Coordinates of C-alpha atoms and ligand atoms in Angstrom, one line a residue:
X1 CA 64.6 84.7 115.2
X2 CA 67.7 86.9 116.0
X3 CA 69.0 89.0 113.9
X4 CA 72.7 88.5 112.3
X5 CA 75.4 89.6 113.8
X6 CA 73.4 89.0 116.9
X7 CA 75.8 89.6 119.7
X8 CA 76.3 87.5 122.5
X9 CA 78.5 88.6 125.5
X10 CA 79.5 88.5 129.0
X11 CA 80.7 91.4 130.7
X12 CA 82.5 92.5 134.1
X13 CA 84.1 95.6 135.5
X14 CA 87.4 97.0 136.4
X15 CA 87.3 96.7 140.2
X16 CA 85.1 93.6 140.5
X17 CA 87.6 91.4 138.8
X18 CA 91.3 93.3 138.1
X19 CA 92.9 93.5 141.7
X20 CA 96.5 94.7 141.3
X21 CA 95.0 98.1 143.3
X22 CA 98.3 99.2 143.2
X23 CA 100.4 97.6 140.7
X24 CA 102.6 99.0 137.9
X25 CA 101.3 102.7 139.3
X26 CA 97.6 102.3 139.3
X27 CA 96.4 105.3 141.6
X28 CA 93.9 105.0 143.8
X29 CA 89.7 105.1 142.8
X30 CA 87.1 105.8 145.7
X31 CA 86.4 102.2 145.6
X32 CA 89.6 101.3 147.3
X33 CA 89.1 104.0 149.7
X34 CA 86.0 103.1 150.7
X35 CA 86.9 99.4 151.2
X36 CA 90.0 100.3 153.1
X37 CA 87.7 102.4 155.2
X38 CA 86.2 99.7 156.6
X39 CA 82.2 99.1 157.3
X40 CA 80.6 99.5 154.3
X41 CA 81.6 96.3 152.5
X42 CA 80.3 92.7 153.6
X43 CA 83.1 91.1 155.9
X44 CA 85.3 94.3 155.5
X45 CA 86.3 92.8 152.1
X46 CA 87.6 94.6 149.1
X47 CA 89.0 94.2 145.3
X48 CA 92.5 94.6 146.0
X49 CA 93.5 91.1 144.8
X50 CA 89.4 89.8 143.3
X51 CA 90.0 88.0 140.6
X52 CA 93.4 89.6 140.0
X53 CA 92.7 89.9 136.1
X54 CA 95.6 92.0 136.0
X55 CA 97.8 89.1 136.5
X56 CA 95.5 86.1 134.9
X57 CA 93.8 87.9 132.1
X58 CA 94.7 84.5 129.9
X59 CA 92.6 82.8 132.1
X60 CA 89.6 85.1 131.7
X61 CA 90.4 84.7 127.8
X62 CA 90.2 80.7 128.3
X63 CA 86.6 81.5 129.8
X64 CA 85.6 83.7 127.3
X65 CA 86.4 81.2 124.3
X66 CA 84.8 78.4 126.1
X67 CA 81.8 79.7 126.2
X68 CA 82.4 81.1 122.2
X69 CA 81.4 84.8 123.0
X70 CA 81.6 86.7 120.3
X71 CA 81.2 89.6 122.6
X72 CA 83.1 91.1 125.8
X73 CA 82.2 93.7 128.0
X74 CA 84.6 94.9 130.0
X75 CA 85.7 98.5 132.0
X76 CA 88.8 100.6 132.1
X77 CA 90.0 101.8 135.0
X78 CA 90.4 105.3 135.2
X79 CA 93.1 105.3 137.7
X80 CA 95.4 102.7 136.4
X81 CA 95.6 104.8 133.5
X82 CA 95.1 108.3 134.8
X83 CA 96.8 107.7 137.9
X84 CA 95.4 111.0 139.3
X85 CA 93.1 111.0 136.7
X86 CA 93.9 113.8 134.6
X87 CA 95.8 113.2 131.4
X88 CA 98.9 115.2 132.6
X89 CA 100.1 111.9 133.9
X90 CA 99.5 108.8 131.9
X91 CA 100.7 105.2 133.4
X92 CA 101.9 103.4 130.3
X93 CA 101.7 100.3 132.2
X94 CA 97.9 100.6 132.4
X95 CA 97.8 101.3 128.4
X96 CA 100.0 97.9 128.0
X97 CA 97.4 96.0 129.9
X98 CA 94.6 96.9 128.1
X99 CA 96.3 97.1 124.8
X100 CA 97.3 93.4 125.5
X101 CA 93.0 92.3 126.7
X102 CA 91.6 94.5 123.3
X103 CA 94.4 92.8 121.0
X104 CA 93.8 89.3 122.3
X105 CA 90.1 89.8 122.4
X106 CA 90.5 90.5 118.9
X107 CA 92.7 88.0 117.9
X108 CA 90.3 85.4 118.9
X109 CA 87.3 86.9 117.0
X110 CA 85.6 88.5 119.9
X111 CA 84.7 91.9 119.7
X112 CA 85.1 94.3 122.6
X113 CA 82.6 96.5 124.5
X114 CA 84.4 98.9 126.9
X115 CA 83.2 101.0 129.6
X116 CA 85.0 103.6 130.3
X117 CA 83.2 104.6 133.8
X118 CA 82.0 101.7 136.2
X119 CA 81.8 103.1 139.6
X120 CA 85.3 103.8 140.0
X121 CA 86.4 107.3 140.0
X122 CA 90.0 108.0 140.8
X123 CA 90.4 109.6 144.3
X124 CA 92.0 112.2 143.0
X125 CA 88.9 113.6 141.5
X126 CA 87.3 112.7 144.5
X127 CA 88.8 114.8 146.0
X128 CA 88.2 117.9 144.4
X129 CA 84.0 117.4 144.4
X130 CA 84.4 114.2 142.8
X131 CA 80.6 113.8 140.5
X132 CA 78.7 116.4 143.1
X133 CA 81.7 119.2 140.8
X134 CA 80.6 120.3 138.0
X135 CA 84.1 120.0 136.7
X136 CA 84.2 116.7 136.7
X137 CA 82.3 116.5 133.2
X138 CA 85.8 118.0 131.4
X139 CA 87.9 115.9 133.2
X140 CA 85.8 112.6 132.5
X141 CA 86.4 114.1 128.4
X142 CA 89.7 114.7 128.4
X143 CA 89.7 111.1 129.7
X144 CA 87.5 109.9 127.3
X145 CA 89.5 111.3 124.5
X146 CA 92.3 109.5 125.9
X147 CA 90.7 106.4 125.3
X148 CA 89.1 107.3 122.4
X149 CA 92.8 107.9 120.8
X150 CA 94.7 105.1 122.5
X151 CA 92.4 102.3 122.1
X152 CA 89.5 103.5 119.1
X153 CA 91.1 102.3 116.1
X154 CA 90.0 98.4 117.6
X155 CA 87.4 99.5 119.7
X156 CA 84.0 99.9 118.3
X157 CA 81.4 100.0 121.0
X158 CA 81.7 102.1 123.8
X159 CA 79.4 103.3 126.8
X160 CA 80.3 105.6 128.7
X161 CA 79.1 105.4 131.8
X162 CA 77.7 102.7 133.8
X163 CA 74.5 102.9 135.5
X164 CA 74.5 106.4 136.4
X165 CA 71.2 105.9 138.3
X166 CA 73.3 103.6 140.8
X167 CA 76.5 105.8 141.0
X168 CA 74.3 108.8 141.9
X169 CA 71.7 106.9 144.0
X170 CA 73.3 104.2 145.9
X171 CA 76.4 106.3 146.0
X172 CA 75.8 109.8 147.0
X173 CA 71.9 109.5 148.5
X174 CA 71.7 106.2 150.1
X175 CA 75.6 105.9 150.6
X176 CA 75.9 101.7 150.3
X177 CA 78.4 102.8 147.6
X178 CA 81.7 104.9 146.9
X179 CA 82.1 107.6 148.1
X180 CA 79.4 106.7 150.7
X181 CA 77.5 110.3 150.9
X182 CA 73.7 110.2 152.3
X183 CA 72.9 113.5 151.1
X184 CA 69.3 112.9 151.0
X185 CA 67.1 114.8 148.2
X186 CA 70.1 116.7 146.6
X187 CA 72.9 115.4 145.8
X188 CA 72.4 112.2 143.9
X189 CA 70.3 114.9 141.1
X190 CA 73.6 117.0 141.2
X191 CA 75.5 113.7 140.9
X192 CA 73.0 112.7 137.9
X193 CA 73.2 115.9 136.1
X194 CA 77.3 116.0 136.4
X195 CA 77.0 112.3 134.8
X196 CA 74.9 113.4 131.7
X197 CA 77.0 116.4 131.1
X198 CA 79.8 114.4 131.1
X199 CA 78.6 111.4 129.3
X200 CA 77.0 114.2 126.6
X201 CA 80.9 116.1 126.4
X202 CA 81.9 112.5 125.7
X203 CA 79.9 111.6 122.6
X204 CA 80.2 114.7 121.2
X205 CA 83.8 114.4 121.2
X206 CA 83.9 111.1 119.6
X207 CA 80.8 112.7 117.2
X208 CA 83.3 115.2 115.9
X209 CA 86.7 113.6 116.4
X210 CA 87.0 110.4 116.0
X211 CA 83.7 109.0 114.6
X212 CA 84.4 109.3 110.8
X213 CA 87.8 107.7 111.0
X214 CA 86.9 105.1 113.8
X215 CA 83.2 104.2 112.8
X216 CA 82.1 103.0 116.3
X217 CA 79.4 103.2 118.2
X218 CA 78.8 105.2 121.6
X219 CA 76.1 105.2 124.8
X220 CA 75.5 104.6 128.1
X221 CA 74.2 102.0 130.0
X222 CA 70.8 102.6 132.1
X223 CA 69.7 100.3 134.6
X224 CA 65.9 100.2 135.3
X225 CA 63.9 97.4 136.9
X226 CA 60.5 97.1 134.9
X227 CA 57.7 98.3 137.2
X228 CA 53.8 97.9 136.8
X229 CA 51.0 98.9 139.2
X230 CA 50.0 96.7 142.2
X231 CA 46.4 97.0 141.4
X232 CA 46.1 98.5 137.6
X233 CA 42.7 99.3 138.5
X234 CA 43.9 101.7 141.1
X235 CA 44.8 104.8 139.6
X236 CA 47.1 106.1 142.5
X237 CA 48.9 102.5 141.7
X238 CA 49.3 103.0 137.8
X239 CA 50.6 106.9 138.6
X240 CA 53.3 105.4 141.4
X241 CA 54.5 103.3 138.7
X242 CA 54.9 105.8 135.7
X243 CA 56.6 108.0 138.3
X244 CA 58.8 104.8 139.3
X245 CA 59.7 104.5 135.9
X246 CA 60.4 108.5 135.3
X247 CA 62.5 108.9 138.6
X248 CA 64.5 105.2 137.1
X249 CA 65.2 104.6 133.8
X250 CA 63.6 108.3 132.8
X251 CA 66.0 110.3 134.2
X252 CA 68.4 109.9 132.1
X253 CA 66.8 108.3 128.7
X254 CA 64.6 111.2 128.6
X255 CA 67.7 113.9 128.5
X256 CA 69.2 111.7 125.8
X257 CA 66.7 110.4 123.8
X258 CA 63.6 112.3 123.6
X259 CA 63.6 115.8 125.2
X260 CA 66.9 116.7 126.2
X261 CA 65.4 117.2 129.8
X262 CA 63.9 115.4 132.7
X263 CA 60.6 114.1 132.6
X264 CA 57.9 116.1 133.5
X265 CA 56.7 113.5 135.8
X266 CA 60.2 113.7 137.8
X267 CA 60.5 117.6 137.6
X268 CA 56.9 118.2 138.7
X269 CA 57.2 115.5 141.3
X270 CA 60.5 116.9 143.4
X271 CA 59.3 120.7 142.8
X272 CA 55.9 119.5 144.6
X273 CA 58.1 117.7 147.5
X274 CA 60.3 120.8 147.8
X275 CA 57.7 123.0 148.0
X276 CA 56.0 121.5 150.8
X277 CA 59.3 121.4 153.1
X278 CA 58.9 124.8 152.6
X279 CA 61.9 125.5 149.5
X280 CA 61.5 127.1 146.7
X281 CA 60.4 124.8 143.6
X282 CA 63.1 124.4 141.2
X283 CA 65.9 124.1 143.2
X284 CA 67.2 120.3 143.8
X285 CA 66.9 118.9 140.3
X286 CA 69.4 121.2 137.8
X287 CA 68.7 123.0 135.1
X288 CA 70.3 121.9 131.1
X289 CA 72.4 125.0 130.8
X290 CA 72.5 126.5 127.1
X291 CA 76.5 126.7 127.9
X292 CA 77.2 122.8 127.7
X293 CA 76.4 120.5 124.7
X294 CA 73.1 118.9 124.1
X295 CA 72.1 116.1 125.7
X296 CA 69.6 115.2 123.1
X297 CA 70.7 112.6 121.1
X298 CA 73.8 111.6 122.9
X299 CA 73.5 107.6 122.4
X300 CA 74.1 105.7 119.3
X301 CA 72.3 102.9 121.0
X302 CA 70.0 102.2 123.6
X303 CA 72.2 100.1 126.3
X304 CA 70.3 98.4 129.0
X305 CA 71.3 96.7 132.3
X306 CA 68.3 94.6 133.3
X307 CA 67.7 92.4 136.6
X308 CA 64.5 92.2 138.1
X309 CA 60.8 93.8 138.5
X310 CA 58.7 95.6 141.1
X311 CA 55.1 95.9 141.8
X312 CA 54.7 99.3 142.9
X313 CA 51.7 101.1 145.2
X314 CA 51.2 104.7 146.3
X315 CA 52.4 105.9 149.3
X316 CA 55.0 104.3 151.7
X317 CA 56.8 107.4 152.8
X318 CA 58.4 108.7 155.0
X319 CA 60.1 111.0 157.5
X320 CA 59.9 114.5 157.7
X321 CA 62.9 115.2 156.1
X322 CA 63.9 115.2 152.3
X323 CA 64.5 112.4 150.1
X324 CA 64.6 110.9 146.9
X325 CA 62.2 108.1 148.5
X326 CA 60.1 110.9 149.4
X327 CA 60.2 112.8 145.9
X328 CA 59.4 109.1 144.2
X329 CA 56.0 108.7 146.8
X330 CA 55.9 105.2 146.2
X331 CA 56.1 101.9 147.6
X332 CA 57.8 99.0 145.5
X333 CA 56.5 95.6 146.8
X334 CA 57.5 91.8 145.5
X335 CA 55.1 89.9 144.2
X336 CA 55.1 86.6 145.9
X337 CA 54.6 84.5 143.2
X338 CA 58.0 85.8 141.7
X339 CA 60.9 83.3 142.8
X340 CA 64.1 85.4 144.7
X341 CA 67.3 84.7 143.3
X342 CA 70.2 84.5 145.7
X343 CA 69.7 88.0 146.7
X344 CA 67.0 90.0 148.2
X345 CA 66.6 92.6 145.7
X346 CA 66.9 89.9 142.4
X347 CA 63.1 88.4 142.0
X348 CA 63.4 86.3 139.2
X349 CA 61.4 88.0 136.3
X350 CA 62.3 87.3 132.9
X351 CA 59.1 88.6 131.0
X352 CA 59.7 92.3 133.0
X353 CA 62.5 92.1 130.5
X354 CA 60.2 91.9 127.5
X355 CA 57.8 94.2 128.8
X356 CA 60.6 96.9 129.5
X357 CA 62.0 96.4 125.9
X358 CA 58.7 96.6 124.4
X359 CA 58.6 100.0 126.8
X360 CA 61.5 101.5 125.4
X361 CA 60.7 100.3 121.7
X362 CA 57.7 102.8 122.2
X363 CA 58.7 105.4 124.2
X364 CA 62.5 105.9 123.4
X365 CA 61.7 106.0 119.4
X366 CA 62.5 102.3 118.7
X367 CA 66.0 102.9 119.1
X368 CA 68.8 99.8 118.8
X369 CA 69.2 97.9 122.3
X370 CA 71.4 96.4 123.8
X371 CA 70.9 94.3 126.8
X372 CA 74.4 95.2 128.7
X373 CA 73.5 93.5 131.9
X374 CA 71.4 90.4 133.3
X375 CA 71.9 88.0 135.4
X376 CA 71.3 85.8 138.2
X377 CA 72.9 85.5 141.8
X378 CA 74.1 82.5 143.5
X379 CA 75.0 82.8 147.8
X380 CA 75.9 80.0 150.2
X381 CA 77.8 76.6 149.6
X382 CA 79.3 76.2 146.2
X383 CA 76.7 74.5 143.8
X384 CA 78.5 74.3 140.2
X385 CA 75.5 72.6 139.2
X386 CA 73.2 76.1 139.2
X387 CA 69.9 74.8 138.1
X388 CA 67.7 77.7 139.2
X389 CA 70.4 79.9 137.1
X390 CA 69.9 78.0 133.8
X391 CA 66.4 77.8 134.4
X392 CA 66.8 81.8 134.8
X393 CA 69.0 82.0 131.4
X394 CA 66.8 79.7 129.3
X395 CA 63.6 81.6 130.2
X396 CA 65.3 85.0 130.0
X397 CA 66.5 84.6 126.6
X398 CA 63.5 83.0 125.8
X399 CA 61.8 86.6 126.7
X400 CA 63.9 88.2 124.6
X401 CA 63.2 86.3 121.4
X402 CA 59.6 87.2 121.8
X403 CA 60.2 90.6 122.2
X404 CA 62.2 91.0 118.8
X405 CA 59.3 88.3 116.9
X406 CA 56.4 89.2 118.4
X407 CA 56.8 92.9 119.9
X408 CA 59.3 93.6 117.1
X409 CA 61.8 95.4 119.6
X410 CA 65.2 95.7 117.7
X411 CA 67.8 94.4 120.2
X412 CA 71.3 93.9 118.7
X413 CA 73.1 91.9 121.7
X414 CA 72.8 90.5 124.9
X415 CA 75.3 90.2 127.8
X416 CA 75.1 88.0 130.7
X417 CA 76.0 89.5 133.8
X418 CA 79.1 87.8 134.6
X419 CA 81.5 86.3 133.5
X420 CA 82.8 84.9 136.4
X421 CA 82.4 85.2 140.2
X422 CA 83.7 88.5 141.8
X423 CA 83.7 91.5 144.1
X424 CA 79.6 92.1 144.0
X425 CA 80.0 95.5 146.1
X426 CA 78.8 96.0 149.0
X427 CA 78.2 92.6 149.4
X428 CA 81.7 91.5 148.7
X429 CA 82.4 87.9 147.4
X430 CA 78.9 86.6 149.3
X431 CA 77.1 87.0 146.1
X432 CA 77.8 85.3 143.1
X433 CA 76.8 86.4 139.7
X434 CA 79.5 84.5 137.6
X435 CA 79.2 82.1 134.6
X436 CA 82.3 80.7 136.0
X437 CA 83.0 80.0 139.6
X438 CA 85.9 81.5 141.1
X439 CA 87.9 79.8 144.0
X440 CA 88.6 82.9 146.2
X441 CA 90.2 81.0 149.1
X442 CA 92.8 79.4 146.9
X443 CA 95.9 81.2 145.8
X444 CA 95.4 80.3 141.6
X445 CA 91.7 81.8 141.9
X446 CA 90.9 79.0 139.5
X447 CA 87.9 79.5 137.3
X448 CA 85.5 76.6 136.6
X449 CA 82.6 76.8 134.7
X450 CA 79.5 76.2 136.4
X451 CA 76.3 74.3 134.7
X452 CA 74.8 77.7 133.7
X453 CA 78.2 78.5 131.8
X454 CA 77.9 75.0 129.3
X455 CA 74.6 76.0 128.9
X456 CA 74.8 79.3 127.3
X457 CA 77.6 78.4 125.7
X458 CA 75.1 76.0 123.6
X459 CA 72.7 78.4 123.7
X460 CA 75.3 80.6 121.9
X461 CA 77.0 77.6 119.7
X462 CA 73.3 76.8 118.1
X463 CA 72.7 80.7 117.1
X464 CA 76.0 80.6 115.3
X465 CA 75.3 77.6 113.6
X466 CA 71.5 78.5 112.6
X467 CA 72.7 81.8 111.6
X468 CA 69.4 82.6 109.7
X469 CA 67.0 80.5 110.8
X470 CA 66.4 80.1 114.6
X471 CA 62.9 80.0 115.1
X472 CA 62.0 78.2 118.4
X473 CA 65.7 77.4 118.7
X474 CA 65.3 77.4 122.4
X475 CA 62.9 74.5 122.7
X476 CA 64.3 70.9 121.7
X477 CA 67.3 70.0 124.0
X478 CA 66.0 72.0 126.8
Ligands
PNW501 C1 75.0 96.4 138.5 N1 71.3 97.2 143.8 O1 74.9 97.2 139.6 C2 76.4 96.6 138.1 O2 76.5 97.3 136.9 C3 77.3 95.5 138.3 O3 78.6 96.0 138.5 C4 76.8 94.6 139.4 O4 77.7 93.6 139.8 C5 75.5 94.0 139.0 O5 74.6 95.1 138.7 C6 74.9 93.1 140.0 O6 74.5 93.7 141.1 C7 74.0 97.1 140.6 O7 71.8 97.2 145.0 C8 74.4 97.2 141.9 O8 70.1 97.3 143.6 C9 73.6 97.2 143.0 C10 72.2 97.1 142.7 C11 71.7 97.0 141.4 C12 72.6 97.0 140.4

């Protein structure tokens, strides 16, 4: 059964679904540099207009109450209110707009998540190191307490950062993402450790400012794909996996919930690979210095964003050169009985969610989850009628209600992943995670719910009305 209060959400981020890039004094973020730029985006596309949310924020409202969240997830842009991102300069205009989306949220009985980092960091950081400086932990605070201030007496959950694992990763190493480095083997673990130090400045400023007067709630959310061995006979196959899951969801749930550190695993791992290109040992992954805050201890919840699984082998690298792939030494393959969503990367596999919740239950102290992200992508010619993605919900869910009866994992919310079609990255508007379909090629960007949209909406409208008893409420009607 879920628990009451159970939340039930949808989320979406700043600059896959506000447009207005410019309006009312936004300032740039890297994301609208590195669109503009050209190349790195599918069809040069970009989320100067997406969903334009700035303008039809009613709309997104109509959605939301449609489908009776009592949940929403959204992200502030740091630019439109910090146009060059410190908080020398504040664009009132920015405030309005998210004053108005809070209040209205609230007025309708949903309750707000906000995220105050999701992959868009104004250019004017940027340009002074942007994450690879370690200054940018006091700036992202100062911001923080900015928001805290202006918008904590209605907010109650907050996470801080999104996903630093893909910010740093995809980002600075790989380069698919703003700001579109491929500093292999350094700088997404400088990236990482600027992210935790900032995240940790974050809570402990809400900890000791506003937390007795605002009573909220603060994390960050941590992606991870669940991964178990190829052959778990194979001991080289169960090792690649463990270190799989250090070098993902470890990295940074260690630090903050068990250690204050890195994990072993990921330490001992990188020194080995530095070692034998001939560095010294400790030099690529940072040290916790004694002169910043704690880390341990930093989240108020366990927030996760979970979409797919891996089976994972030794081996499977690579060059001569230094790399994260290289420091992980292992190989993460498909299993081909798992169905593949619209994209590549998405195998459909809702019981890795239960296995990773039970995972965290047991290694992260049986702390209070929430499941921030999941979902399911749609490409190609429209289909409103989205089968495979309400066979995908139905089943995910389903995994989740076993974890909390059966594994006795204590998750406090789920949010689908999204509300609505919009800018999905690199891959532009090709990829479509929405719960709503957005017309893109017509001027009103008219939202429509797709079949996957009614049907968590009754998923949703038979919790509320079995409040305390919804044993096996997923099974008639379905
Ligand atoms: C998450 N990958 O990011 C983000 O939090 C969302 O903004 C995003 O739309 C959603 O997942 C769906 O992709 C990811 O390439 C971005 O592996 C890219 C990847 C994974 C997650």
């Amino acid at each position: 059964m879920f628990p009451r209060d159970f939340a039930w959400g949808a989320a979406t981020s700043a600059y896959q679904i506000e447009g207005g890039w410019q309006a009312d004094g936004k300032g740039p973020s890297i994301w609208d540099t590195f669109c503009h730029e050209k190349g790195g985006v599918f069809g040069n596309q970009n989320g100067d207009v997406t969903c334009n949310s700035y303008e039809l924020w009613e709309k997104d409202l109509e959605c939301i109450q449609q489908l009776g969240l009592t949940h929403y997830r959204l992200s502030l842009s740091w630019a439109r209110l910090l146009p060059d991102g410190t908080i020398r300069n504040v664009n009132q205009k920015g405030v309005q707009y998210y004053n108005r989306v809070i209040d209205d949220l609230l007025a309708c009985d949903v309750s707000p998540m906000v995220t105050l980092y999701h992959f868009d960091l104004p250019q004017a950081i940027q340009n002074l190191g942007g994450w690879k400086s370690p200054d940018v932990a006091t700036l992202f605070d100062s911001y923080s307490k900015f928001c805290f201030q202006t918008f904590g007496d209605r907010v109650k959950l907050w996470i801080t950062i999104n996903e630093p694992h893909v910010c740093a990763r995809l980002g600075h190493e790989v380069g698919i993402h703003a700001p579109g480095l491929k500093e292999k083997g350094t700088a997404a673990y400088l990236v990482g450790h600027n992210m935790l130090r900032a995240h940790a400045m974050a809570w402990h400023s809400y900890n000791s400012e506003y937390r007795t007067t605002q009573k909220g709630a603060v994390s960050l959310a941590l992606n991870s794909d669940w991964f178990e061995p190829l052959d778990p006979l194979r001991h080289e196959d169960v090792a690649s996996a463990e270190r799989d899951l250090a070098f993902t969801l470890g990295w940074f749930a260690w630090p903050v919930f068990i250690t204050g550190d890195y994990p072993e695993l990921m330490r001992s791992a990188i020194e080995t690979q530095s070692k034998m290109m001939g560095y010294s040992g400790n030099w690529r992954l940072p040290r916790f210095s004694k002169e910043d805050p704690p880390i341990l201890g930093t989240a108020d919840f366990f927030a996760l964003n979970y979409y797919t699984s891996r089976k994972v082998k030794s081996g499977g690298c690579c060059g001569p050169m230094l790399s994260m792939k290289r420091d992980l030494d292992a190989e993460e393959v498909l299993d081909p009985s798992w169905p593949i969503s619209g994209v590549s990367w998405l195998a459909v596999v809702p019981h890795g969610l239960r296995k990773l919740l039970k995972y965290i239950k047991d290694v992260f102290n049986n702390p209070t989850i929430y499941i921030t992200e999941n979902g399911f992508a749609q490409v190609g010619p429209l289909q409103i009628e989205d089968v495979e993605r309400c066979k995908f919900y139905r089943s995910t869910i389903s995994e989740v209600v076993k974890a909390i009866e059966e594994d006795g994992v204590n998750v406090r919310g789920y949010f689908a992943w999204s509300l609505m079609d919009n800018f999905e990255w690199a891959d532009g508007f090709s990829v479509r995670f929405g719960l709503f379909h957005v017309e893109f090629s017509g001027a009103e960007l008219s939202r429509t719910i797709y079949r996957s949209g009614r049907e968590y909406s009754k998923i949703i409208s038979k919790y509320k009305s079995a409040q305390s008893g919804c044993q096996g409420f997923l099974d008639d009607d379905y």
